PDB file of C-alpha atoms in Angstrom:
ATOM      1  CA  MET A   1     101.002 -61.148-107.770  1.00  0.00           C
ATOM      2  CA  LEU A   2     103.631 -61.572-104.188  1.00  0.00           C
ATOM      3  CA  LYS A   3     106.975 -61.482-104.793  1.00  0.00           C
ATOM      4  CA  ILE A   4     109.074 -64.062-103.063  1.00  0.00           C
ATOM      5  CA  ASN A   5     112.924 -63.083-102.719  1.00  0.00           C
ATOM      6  CA  LYS A   6     114.521 -66.445-103.574  1.00  0.00           C
ATOM      7  CA  LYS A   7     116.294 -66.668-100.421  1.00  0.00           C
ATOM      8  CA  VAL A   8     112.804 -67.157 -98.531  1.00  0.00           C
ATOM      9  CA  GLU A   9     112.185 -69.678-101.456  1.00  0.00           C
ATOM     10  CA  TYR A  10     115.306 -71.719-100.591  1.00  0.00           C
ATOM     11  CA  ALA A  11     115.214 -71.853 -96.815  1.00  0.00           C
ATOM     12  CA  LEU A  12     110.652 -72.984 -97.899  1.00  0.00           C
ATOM     13  CA  MET A  13     112.529 -75.778-100.533  1.00  0.00           C
ATOM     14  CA  ALA A  14     115.204 -76.540 -98.015  1.00  0.00           C
ATOM     15  CA  LEU A  15     113.127 -77.470 -94.974  1.00  0.00           C
ATOM     16  CA  LYS A  16     110.411 -79.079 -97.364  1.00  0.00           C
ATOM     17  CA  PHE A  17     112.749 -81.636 -98.133  1.00  0.00           C
ATOM     18  CA  MET A  18     113.790 -82.036 -94.854  1.00  0.00           C
ATOM     19  CA  ALA A  19     110.047 -82.844 -93.301  1.00  0.00           C
ATOM     20  CA  ASP A  20     109.137 -85.233 -96.819  1.00  0.00           C
ATOM     21  CA  LYS A  21     112.772 -87.122 -95.991  1.00  0.00           C
ATOM     22  CA  THR A  22     112.223 -87.651 -91.923  1.00  0.00           C
ATOM     23  CA  PRO A  23     109.901 -90.146 -91.930  1.00  0.00           C
ATOM     24  CA  THR A  24     109.621 -89.535 -87.717  1.00  0.00           C
ATOM     25  CA  LEU A  25     109.861 -86.003 -87.722  1.00  0.00           C
ATOM     26  CA  SER A  26     106.067 -84.649 -90.074  1.00  0.00           C
ATOM     27  CA  ILE A  27     105.691 -80.915 -91.133  1.00  0.00           C
ATOM     28  CA  ASN A  28     102.906 -80.879 -88.407  1.00  0.00           C
ATOM     29  CA  GLY A  29     106.366 -81.539 -85.636  1.00  0.00           C
ATOM     30  CA  GLN A  30     105.875 -85.207 -84.667  1.00  0.00           C
ATOM     31  CA  SER A  31     107.950 -87.846 -82.801  1.00  0.00           C
ATOM     32  CA  ASN A  32     111.660 -87.083 -82.841  1.00  0.00           C
ATOM     33  CA  GLU A  33     112.651 -90.323 -82.703  1.00  0.00           C
ATOM     34  CA  GLN A  34     114.796 -90.818 -86.078  1.00  0.00           C
ATOM     35  CA  ILE A  35     116.851 -87.716 -87.195  1.00  0.00           C
ATOM     36  CA  THR A  36     117.505 -87.590 -91.026  1.00  0.00           C
ATOM     37  CA  LEU A  37     120.341 -84.817 -91.865  1.00  0.00           C
ATOM     38  CA  THR A  38     120.184 -82.855 -94.790  1.00  0.00           C
ATOM     39  CA  SER A  39     123.399 -80.987 -95.942  1.00  0.00           C
ATOM     40  CA  ALA A  40     123.546 -78.085 -97.895  1.00  0.00           C
ATOM     41  CA  ARG A  41     125.346 -80.031-100.839  1.00  0.00           C
ATOM     42  CA  GLU A  42     122.293 -82.284-100.811  1.00  0.00           C
ATOM     43  CA  ILE A  43     119.831 -79.625-100.873  1.00  0.00           C
ATOM     44  CA  CYS A  44     121.783 -77.370-103.882  1.00  0.00           C
ATOM     45  CA  ASP A  45     121.987 -81.373-105.947  1.00  0.00           C
ATOM     46  CA  GLU A  46     118.413 -81.630-105.446  1.00  0.00           C
ATOM     47  CA  PHE A  47     116.930 -78.305-106.499  1.00  0.00           C
ATOM     48  CA  ASN A  48     119.823 -76.250-108.382  1.00  0.00           C
ATOM     49  CA  THR A  49     120.724 -73.711-106.183  1.00  0.00           C
ATOM     50  CA  PRO A  50     123.491 -71.969-105.611  1.00  0.00           C
ATOM     51  CA  PHE A  51     125.695 -73.616-103.138  1.00  0.00           C
ATOM     52  CA  ASP A  52     127.135 -70.191-101.433  1.00  0.00           C
ATOM     53  CA  THR A  53     123.461 -68.666-101.202  1.00  0.00           C
ATOM     54  CA  THR A  54     122.071 -72.243-100.144  1.00  0.00           C
ATOM     55  CA  ALA A  55     125.035 -72.723 -97.163  1.00  0.00           C
ATOM     56  CA  LYS A  56     123.590 -69.220 -95.875  1.00  0.00           C
ATOM     57  CA  VAL A  57     120.539 -69.515 -95.936  1.00  0.00           C
ATOM     58  CA  MET A  58     120.483 -73.011 -93.697  1.00  0.00           C
ATOM     59  CA  GLN A  59     123.213 -71.318 -91.386  1.00  0.00           C
ATOM     60  CA  LEU A  60     120.710 -68.685 -90.715  1.00  0.00           C
ATOM     61  CA  MET A  61     118.291 -70.928 -89.980  1.00  0.00           C
ATOM     62  CA  ASN A  62     120.321 -72.972 -87.508  1.00  0.00           C
ATOM     63  CA  ASN A  63     121.470 -69.259 -85.942  1.00  0.00           C
ATOM     64  CA  HIS A  64     117.648 -69.019 -85.500  1.00  0.00           C
ATOM     65  CA  GLU A  65     117.422 -72.738 -83.734  1.00  0.00           C
ATOM     66  CA  ILE A  66     114.898 -73.514 -87.219  1.00  0.00           C
ATOM     67  CA  LEU A  67     117.265 -75.566 -88.179  1.00  0.00           C
ATOM     68  CA  LYS A  68     120.303 -77.905 -86.021  1.00  0.00           C
ATOM     69  CA  SER A  69     123.449 -78.790 -87.332  1.00  0.00           C
ATOM     70  CA  VAL A  70     126.135 -81.682 -86.623  1.00  0.00           C
ATOM     71  CA  LYS A  71     129.020 -80.929 -87.693  1.00  0.00           C
ATOM     72  CA  GLY A  72     131.609 -83.170 -88.968  1.00  0.00           C
ATOM     73  CA  ILE A  73     131.338 -85.702 -92.326  1.00  0.00           C
ATOM     74  CA  LYS A  74     128.548 -86.806 -91.864  1.00  0.00           C
ATOM     75  CA  GLY A  75     126.999 -83.988 -90.716  1.00  0.00           C
ATOM     76  CA  GLY A  76     124.510 -81.976 -91.846  1.00  0.00           C
ATOM     77  CA  TYR A  77     121.347 -80.336 -90.430  1.00  0.00           C
ATOM     78  CA  SER A  78     117.863 -81.823 -89.489  1.00  0.00           C
ATOM     79  CA  LEU A  79     114.832 -80.128 -88.456  1.00  0.00           C
ATOM     80  CA  ASN A  80     114.818 -78.353 -84.794  1.00  0.00           C
ATOM     81  CA  LYS A  81     111.628 -76.691 -84.793  1.00  0.00           C
ATOM     82  CA  ASP A  82     107.930 -77.266 -85.232  1.00  0.00           C
ATOM     83  CA  LEU A  83     107.221 -76.386 -88.212  1.00  0.00           C
ATOM     84  CA  SER A  84     103.278 -75.678 -87.009  1.00  0.00           C
ATOM     85  CA  LYS A  85     104.822 -73.311 -85.018  1.00  0.00           C
ATOM     86  CA  ILE A  86     106.261 -70.834 -87.113  1.00  0.00           C
ATOM     87  CA  THR A  87     105.054 -68.592 -89.474  1.00  0.00           C
ATOM     88  CA  TYR A  88     105.875 -67.271 -93.241  1.00  0.00           C
ATOM     89  CA  MET A  89     106.300 -64.209 -92.054  1.00  0.00           C
ATOM     90  CA  ASN A  90     108.789 -65.145 -89.116  1.00  0.00           C
ATOM     91  CA  LEU A  91     110.758 -66.441 -92.098  1.00  0.00           C
ATOM     92  CA  VAL A  92     110.778 -63.471 -93.784  1.00  0.00           C
ATOM     93  CA  ARG A  93     111.586 -61.228 -90.949  1.00  0.00           C
ATOM     94  CA  LEU A  94     114.116 -64.242 -89.719  1.00  0.00           C
ATOM     95  CA  ILE A  95     115.988 -63.899 -93.974  1.00  0.00           C
ATOM     96  CA  GLU A  96     115.238 -60.681 -95.411  1.00  0.00           C
ATOM     97  CA  GLY A  97     115.065 -58.604 -91.618  1.00  0.00           C
ATOM     98  CA  LYS A  98     111.933 -57.113 -92.851  1.00  0.00           C
ATOM     99  CA  GLU A  99     108.508 -57.078 -93.625  1.00  0.00           C
ATOM    100  CA  VAL A 100     106.985 -58.851 -96.803  1.00  0.00           C
ATOM    101  CA  GLY A 101     107.674 -55.725 -99.931  1.00  0.00           C
ATOM    102  CA  ARG A 102     104.299 -53.954-100.503  1.00  0.00           C
ATOM    103  CA  VAL A 103     101.506 -54.991-102.959  1.00  0.00           C
ATOM    104  CA  CYS A 104     100.854 -52.344-106.044  1.00  0.00           C
ATOM    105  CA  ILE A 105     100.131 -52.087-109.202  1.00  0.00           C
ATOM    106  CA  THR A 106     103.352 -51.399-110.814  1.00  0.00           C
ATOM    107  CA  ASN A 107     106.770 -53.044-109.527  1.00  0.00           C
ATOM    108  CA  LYS A 108     109.377 -50.407-109.333  1.00  0.00           C
ATOM    109  CA  GLY A 109     109.960 -49.227-105.988  1.00  0.00           C
ATOM    110  CA  THR A 110     108.218 -46.152-106.713  1.00  0.00           C
ATOM    111  CA  CYS A 111     105.277 -44.998-107.880  1.00  0.00           C
ATOM    112  CA  GLU A 112     105.269 -42.510-111.207  1.00  0.00           C
ATOM    113  CA  LEU A 113     101.647 -42.142-109.959  1.00  0.00           C
ATOM    114  CA  PHE A 114     102.273 -41.268-106.496  1.00  0.00           C
ATOM    115  CA  GLY A 115     100.169 -38.419-105.382  1.00  0.00           C
ATOM    116  CA  LYS A 116      98.042 -38.828-108.677  1.00  0.00           C
ATOM    117  CA  CYS A 117      96.545 -42.470-107.146  1.00  0.00           C
ATOM    118  CA  ASN A 118      93.057 -42.705-106.660  1.00  0.00           C
ATOM    119  CA  ILE A 119      93.075 -46.228-104.986  1.00  0.00           C
ATOM    120  CA  VAL A 120      95.836 -46.016-102.383  1.00  0.00           C
ATOM    121  CA  SER A 121      93.586 -46.666 -99.782  1.00  0.00           C
ATOM    122  CA  PRO A 122      92.304 -49.978-101.807  1.00  0.00           C
ATOM    123  CA  ILE A 123      96.439 -50.852-102.052  1.00  0.00           C
ATOM    124  CA  GLU A 124      96.668 -50.017 -98.052  1.00  0.00           C
ATOM    125  CA  LEU A 125      93.864 -52.291 -97.154  1.00  0.00           C
ATOM    126  CA  LEU A 126      95.046 -55.179 -99.557  1.00  0.00           C
ATOM    127  CA  ASN A 127      98.489 -54.918 -98.164  1.00  0.00           C
ATOM    128  CA  ARG A 128      97.280 -54.878 -94.389  1.00  0.00           C
ATOM    129  CA  LYS A 129      94.795 -58.295 -94.866  1.00  0.00           C
ATOM    130  CA  LEU A 130      98.077 -59.900 -96.827  1.00  0.00           C
ATOM    131  CA  ASN A 131     100.604 -59.197 -93.872  1.00  0.00           C
ATOM    132  CA  LEU A 132      97.550 -59.912 -91.757  1.00  0.00           C
ATOM    133  CA  PHE A 133      96.908 -63.947 -93.627  1.00  0.00           C
ATOM    134  CA  LEU A 134     100.742 -64.144 -94.024  1.00  0.00           C
ATOM    135  CA  GLU A 135     101.313 -62.908 -90.338  1.00  0.00           C
ATOM    136  CA  THR A 136      98.826 -66.387 -89.848  1.00  0.00           C
ATOM    137  CA  LEU A 137      99.865 -68.846 -92.151  1.00  0.00           C
ATOM    138  CA  SER A 138     102.634 -71.486 -90.746  1.00  0.00           C
ATOM    139  CA  LEU A 139     104.800 -73.138 -92.588  1.00  0.00           C
ATOM    140  CA  ALA A 140     103.479 -76.268 -92.315  1.00  0.00           C
ATOM    141  CA  ASP A 141     100.070 -75.154 -93.431  1.00  0.00           C
ATOM    142  CA  LEU A 142     101.848 -73.326 -96.432  1.00  0.00           C
ATOM    143  CA  LEU A 143     104.924 -76.377 -97.035  1.00  0.00           C
ATOM    144  CA  GLN A 144     102.150 -79.417 -97.025  1.00  0.00           C
ATOM    145  CA  GLY A 145     100.067 -77.131 -99.479  1.00  0.00           C
ATOM    146  CA  ALA A 146      96.995 -77.128 -96.952  1.00  0.00           C
ATOM    147  CA  ASP A 147      93.737 -75.861 -98.473  1.00  0.00           C
ATOM    148  CA  PHE A 148      92.256 -73.380 -96.220  1.00  0.00           C
ATOM    149  CA  ASN A 149      88.305 -71.852 -95.489  1.00  0.00           C
ATOM    150  CA  PRO A 150      88.115 -68.976 -96.896  1.00  0.00           C
ATOM    151  CA  ARG A 151      85.491 -68.032 -93.967  1.00  0.00           C
ATOM    152  CA  HIS A 152      87.621 -69.577 -92.092  1.00  0.00           C
ATOM    153  CA  ILE A 153      90.763 -67.095 -93.256  1.00  0.00           C
ATOM    154  CA  HIS A 154      88.107 -64.244 -93.518  1.00  0.00           C
ATOM    155  CA  ALA A 155      87.445 -65.246 -89.325  1.00  0.00           C
ATOM    156  CA  GLN A 156      91.198 -65.241 -88.559  1.00  0.00           C
ATOM    157  CA  LEU A 157      92.129 -61.969 -90.304  1.00  0.00           C
ATOM    158  CA  ILE A 158      89.150 -60.292 -88.196  1.00  0.00           C
ATOM    159  CA  ILE A 159      90.662 -61.919 -84.834  1.00  0.00           C
ATOM    160  CA  ASN A 160      94.013 -60.162 -85.943  1.00  0.00           C
ATOM    161  CA  THR A 161      92.558 -57.158 -87.037  1.00  0.00           C
ATOM    162  CA  GLN A 162      90.834 -57.133 -82.758  1.00  0.00           C
ATOM    163  CA  GLU A 163      93.562 -58.238 -81.264  1.00  0.00           C
ATOM    164  CA  LYS A 164      95.810 -55.255 -83.127  1.00  0.00           C
ATOM    165  CA  THR A 165      93.566 -51.852 -81.886  1.00  0.00           C
ATOM    166  CA  LEU A 166      93.241 -53.413 -78.584  1.00  0.00           C
TER     167      LEU A 166
END
């Protein structure tokens, strides 16, 4: 199972909350006639997340222009980018500064079977395919809980694999 960093979870929670409460700006980034502001405190109160971490994550998203901030007593954040144009992997890199963790049969940082493991190649293949999938998964699709057609995913992975080898 993919392990998601808490900061990435808080970012996803904030983005979904903001998209859901903004009536004229859908998760797919439709019209932007009315801007609804959301504070870090509001996110913390709604989801019982730690304020300092949540505020830092929202500031980070603001610094990378995913969110837009309005200063002042009635200030807060609003969505600034179309979430269908940002991939899950983009968000992970922005928050964590690195790729998604490697998938292996152990939860430890290093495997005690290293050097004797007979599934290194299959695990490497799984890692490559997982990363390719996460490179194509938009935040809009993820946050909407979109059902994915496995054939579409497979076709997209093939296309992406071919593009990366060219």
